[in-house]
Short mmCIF file of C-alpha atoms in Angstrom, two decimals:
data_model
loop_
_atom_site.label_atom_id
_atom_site.label_comp_id
_atom_site.label_asym_id
_atom_site.label_seq_id
_atom_site.Cartn_x
_atom_site.Cartn_y
_atom_site.Cartn_z
CA MET A 1497 40.99 82.61 71.36
CA GLY A 1498 42.85 82.31 74.65
CA ARG A 1499 45.99 81.08 72.90
CA VAL A 1500 45.89 83.91 70.35
CA SER A 1501 45.34 86.59 72.97
CA GLY A 1502 48.07 85.07 75.13
CA LEU A 1503 50.52 85.61 72.29
CA LEU A 1504 49.13 88.92 71.07
CA ILE A 1505 49.59 90.89 74.28
CA PRO A 1506 53.32 90.04 74.71
CA ALA A 1507 53.85 90.80 71.02
CA LEU A 1508 52.28 94.24 71.41
CA VAL A 1509 54.34 94.93 74.50
CA LEU A 1510 57.49 93.91 72.59
CA VAL A 1511 56.64 96.26 69.72
CA LEU A 1512 56.04 99.08 72.18
CA GLY A 1513 59.36 98.37 73.86
CA LEU A 1514 61.16 98.52 70.53
CA CYS A 1515 59.52 101.85 69.70
CA VAL A 1516 60.50 103.32 73.05
CA GLY A 1517 64.01 101.96 72.65
CA LYS A 1518 64.42 103.89 69.40
CA VAL A 1519 63.86 107.16 71.24
CA TYR A 1520 65.39 106.50 74.60
CA ASN A 1521 68.74 104.80 74.94
CA THR A 1522 68.71 102.91 78.24
CA ASP A 1523 72.44 102.22 78.36
CA CYS A 1524 72.97 105.22 80.64
CA THR A 1525 71.47 105.33 84.12
CA ASP A 1526 71.46 107.96 86.85
CA SER A 1527 70.68 105.43 89.57
CA CYS A 1528 74.32 104.69 90.48
CA THR A 1529 75.27 105.50 94.08
CA LEU A 1530 78.31 105.38 96.32
CA ASP A 1531 76.59 102.56 98.20
CA ASP A 1532 76.81 100.20 95.20
CA GLU A 1533 78.74 97.04 95.98
CA THR A 1534 80.52 97.13 92.60
CA LEU A 1535 81.45 99.67 89.93
CA ASP A 1536 79.31 97.95 87.30
CA CYS A 1537 76.69 100.71 87.23
CA TRP A 1538 79.22 103.54 87.03
CA ARG A 1539 81.27 101.71 84.40
CA GLN A 1540 78.15 101.22 82.32
CA ASP A 1541 77.74 105.01 82.25
CA ILE A 1542 81.42 105.52 81.43
CA ASP A 1543 81.18 103.03 78.56
CA TYR A 1544 78.04 104.75 77.29
CA PHE A 1545 79.70 108.15 77.07
CA THR A 1546 82.94 106.66 75.74
CA GLU A 1547 80.99 105.24 72.82
CA ILE A 1548 79.33 108.62 72.23
CA VAL A 1549 82.69 110.42 72.21
CA LEU A 1550 84.21 107.80 69.90
CA ASP A 1551 81.32 107.96 67.45
CA ALA A 1552 81.37 111.77 67.50
CA LEU A 1553 85.10 111.86 66.77
CA ASN A 1554 84.68 109.58 63.78
CA TYR A 1555 81.70 111.53 62.46
CA ARG A 1556 83.76 114.72 62.79
CA LEU A 1557 86.69 113.14 60.96
CA GLU A 1558 84.46 112.04 58.10
CA VAL A 1559 83.28 115.62 57.61
CA ALA A 1560 86.88 116.87 57.86
CA ALA A 1561 87.91 114.44 55.10
CA TRP A 1562 85.44 116.05 52.73
CA ILE A 1563 86.62 119.52 53.80
CA GLY A 1564 90.22 118.45 53.11
CA GLU A 1565 89.25 117.25 49.61
CA TRP A 1566 87.45 120.55 48.99
CA LYS A 1567 90.63 122.44 49.97
CA GLU A 1568 92.82 120.17 47.83
CA ILE A 1569 90.72 120.86 44.73
CA ARG A 1570 91.18 124.60 45.25
CA GLY A 1571 94.84 124.44 46.18
CA LEU A 1572 94.29 125.60 49.74
CA PRO A 1573 96.38 124.40 52.72
CA PHE A 1574 94.84 121.81 55.01
CA PHE A 1575 95.92 123.67 58.14
CA ASP A 1576 94.41 127.11 58.72
CA MET A 1577 95.52 128.66 62.02
CA SER A 1578 92.81 131.30 61.92
CA ARG A 1579 90.17 128.58 61.67
CA VAL A 1580 91.84 126.64 64.50
CA ASP A 1581 91.62 129.69 66.74
CA ILE A 1582 87.92 130.05 65.90
CA VAL A 1583 87.25 126.40 66.76
CA LEU A 1584 89.21 126.53 70.01
CA ASP A 1585 87.56 129.78 71.08
CA GLY A 1586 84.19 128.28 70.23
CA VAL A 1587 84.58 125.12 72.29
CA GLU A 1588 85.94 127.18 75.18
CA ALA A 1589 82.90 129.45 75.07
CA ARG A 1590 80.58 126.44 74.90
CA ASN A 1591 82.30 124.58 77.73
CA MET A 1592 80.11 124.30 80.82
CA GLY A 1593 82.60 122.28 82.90
CA PRO A 1594 83.69 120.52 84.94
CA PHE A 1595 86.63 120.37 82.49
CA PRO A 1596 88.61 123.65 82.75
CA ASN A 1597 88.93 125.63 79.53
CA SER A 1598 92.66 124.96 79.38
CA SER A 1599 91.99 121.20 79.26
CA ILE A 1600 89.28 121.60 76.65
CA ARG A 1601 91.60 123.64 74.42
CA ALA A 1602 94.36 121.05 74.83
CA ILE A 1603 92.02 118.16 73.97
CA PHE A 1604 90.63 119.83 70.87
CA ALA A 1605 94.09 120.97 69.77
CA VAL A 1606 95.09 117.29 69.66
CA ILE A 1607 91.88 116.41 67.79
CA ILE A 1608 92.52 119.13 65.21
CA ASN A 1609 96.15 118.08 64.74
CA GLU A 1610 95.21 114.44 64.26
CA THR A 1611 92.41 115.45 61.90
CA THR A 1612 94.79 117.52 59.79
CA LYS A 1613 97.24 114.62 59.70
CA TYR A 1614 94.46 112.32 58.50
CA GLU A 1615 93.50 114.79 55.76
CA GLU A 1616 97.11 115.00 54.54
CA ASP A 1617 97.72 111.25 54.67
CA ASN A 1618 94.47 110.30 52.94
CA CYS A 1619 94.23 113.04 50.35
CA GLY A 1620 93.17 111.59 47.01
CA THR A 1621 91.83 108.36 48.46
CA ALA A 1622 88.19 107.31 48.54
CA LEU A 1623 86.19 109.64 50.75
CA PRO A 1624 84.11 108.16 53.59
CA ASP A 1625 80.42 107.81 52.89
CA PHE A 1626 79.21 110.42 55.36
CA LYS A 1627 75.53 110.75 56.22
CA CYS A 1628 73.99 112.57 59.15
CA PRO A 1629 72.81 110.10 61.81
CA THR A 1630 69.08 109.47 62.00
CA ASP A 1631 68.93 108.25 65.60
CA GLY A 1632 70.87 108.30 68.84
CA PRO A 1633 72.41 111.43 70.37
CA TYR A 1634 73.42 112.73 66.92
CA ALA A 1635 69.96 112.91 65.41
CA GLU A 1636 70.09 116.72 65.68
CA CYS A 1637 72.29 116.75 62.58
CA SER A 1638 69.97 117.52 59.70
CA GLU A 1639 70.61 118.73 56.17
CA SER A 1640 67.65 121.06 56.12
CA SER A 1641 66.37 122.27 59.48
CA GLY A 1642 68.93 121.48 62.18
CA ASN A 1643 67.83 121.54 65.81
CA ALA A 1644 64.29 122.54 64.93
CA ALA A 1645 63.91 119.34 62.93
CA SER A 1646 65.32 117.35 65.82
CA GLY A 1647 62.79 118.81 68.23
CA SER A 1648 59.99 118.15 65.79
CA ALA A 1649 61.17 114.58 65.30
CA THR A 1650 61.26 114.09 69.07
CA TYR A 1651 57.70 115.31 69.52
CA GLU A 1652 56.56 113.20 66.57
CA SER A 1653 58.20 110.14 68.11
CA MET A 1654 56.51 110.85 71.44
CA PHE A 1655 53.16 111.16 69.66
CA TYR A 1656 53.54 107.77 68.01
CA ILE A 1657 54.63 106.21 71.29
CA SER A 1658 51.55 107.62 73.04
CA LEU A 1659 49.39 106.35 70.20
CA MET A 1660 50.97 102.90 70.52
CA VAL A 1661 50.36 102.85 74.27
CA ALA A 1662 46.71 103.78 73.75
CA LEU A 1663 46.34 101.11 71.06
CA VAL A 1664 47.83 98.44 73.31
CA CYS A 1665 45.46 99.43 76.13
CA VAL A 1666 42.39 99.33 73.87
CA ILE A 1667 43.29 95.97 72.33
CA SER A 1668 44.04 94.52 75.77
CA MET A 1669 40.66 95.68 77.07
CA VAL A 1670 38.86 94.15 74.07
CA ILE A 1671 40.70 90.86 74.52
CA MET A 1672 39.93 90.79 78.24
CA TYR A 1673 36.25 91.47 77.49
CA LEU A 1674 36.08 88.66 74.92
CA GLN A 1675 37.82 86.28 77.31
CA PHE A 1676 35.35 87.23 80.04
CA ARG A 1677 32.37 86.54 77.77
CA ARG A 1678 33.86 83.21 76.73
CA ALA A 1679 34.46 82.27 80.35
CA MET A 1680 30.88 83.18 81.27
CA LYS A 1681 29.54 81.10 78.40
CA VAL A 1682 31.60 78.10 79.49
CA HIS A 1683 30.41 78.63 83.06
CA ASN A 1684 26.75 78.80 82.05
CA ASP A 1685 27.06 75.71 79.86
CA LEU A 1686 28.69 73.83 82.69
CA MET A 1687 26.06 74.89 85.18
CA SER A 1688 23.28 73.84 82.83
CA ARG A 1689 24.79 70.37 82.55
CA ILE A 1690 25.26 69.76 86.26
CA ARG A 1691 21.88 71.25 87.34
CA PRO A 1692 19.85 68.48 89.00
CA PRO A 1693 16.83 67.15 87.03
CA GLY A 1694 13.58 68.85 87.96
CA ASP A 1695 15.42 71.94 89.33
CA SER A 1696 13.00 74.77 88.57
CA THR A 1697 15.20 77.53 89.98
CA ALA A 1698 14.92 80.58 87.75
CA ALA A 1699 17.97 81.19 85.67
#
């Protein structure tokens, strides 16, 4: 029993850690300070957001490839200046800084130009197999219910995590109780064996 319980508790903790890890990405930390001896902490954060930006750019390009194919089928031009203006105005309105709007417009102008070039160069080739992400910072993308579905999924995940925590606590308490009873039984057996003959002390 002791050996089984000794393995069961770490296993449950590991499962709980994996569940939490699916909801919370721990690669980013807000504990970096100017007193750090090295830049390791800050660079970890930079790498985290670099990966997010890179993934987002590729997801965006995959969608654009399908849009380009849609335009090609209908004989429409890949580049639509009116749409470009809408996109640039939109990102400028959404921008909360610290990047100035002029920088944001310049960055997205390059992204749009490179995207259009990709559409033109890859027209007629196999389209990327795009699917909305199901985890990570892009889980808000949903075919049916958008941000509302994301919020619901987050609360559902939190519910299951809470349930897992409660389950681990209950199982741990049961195991501790069984181990206590086993220890008491061993203790009583041992005491009964070493009790001197003729000892009439009440048990």
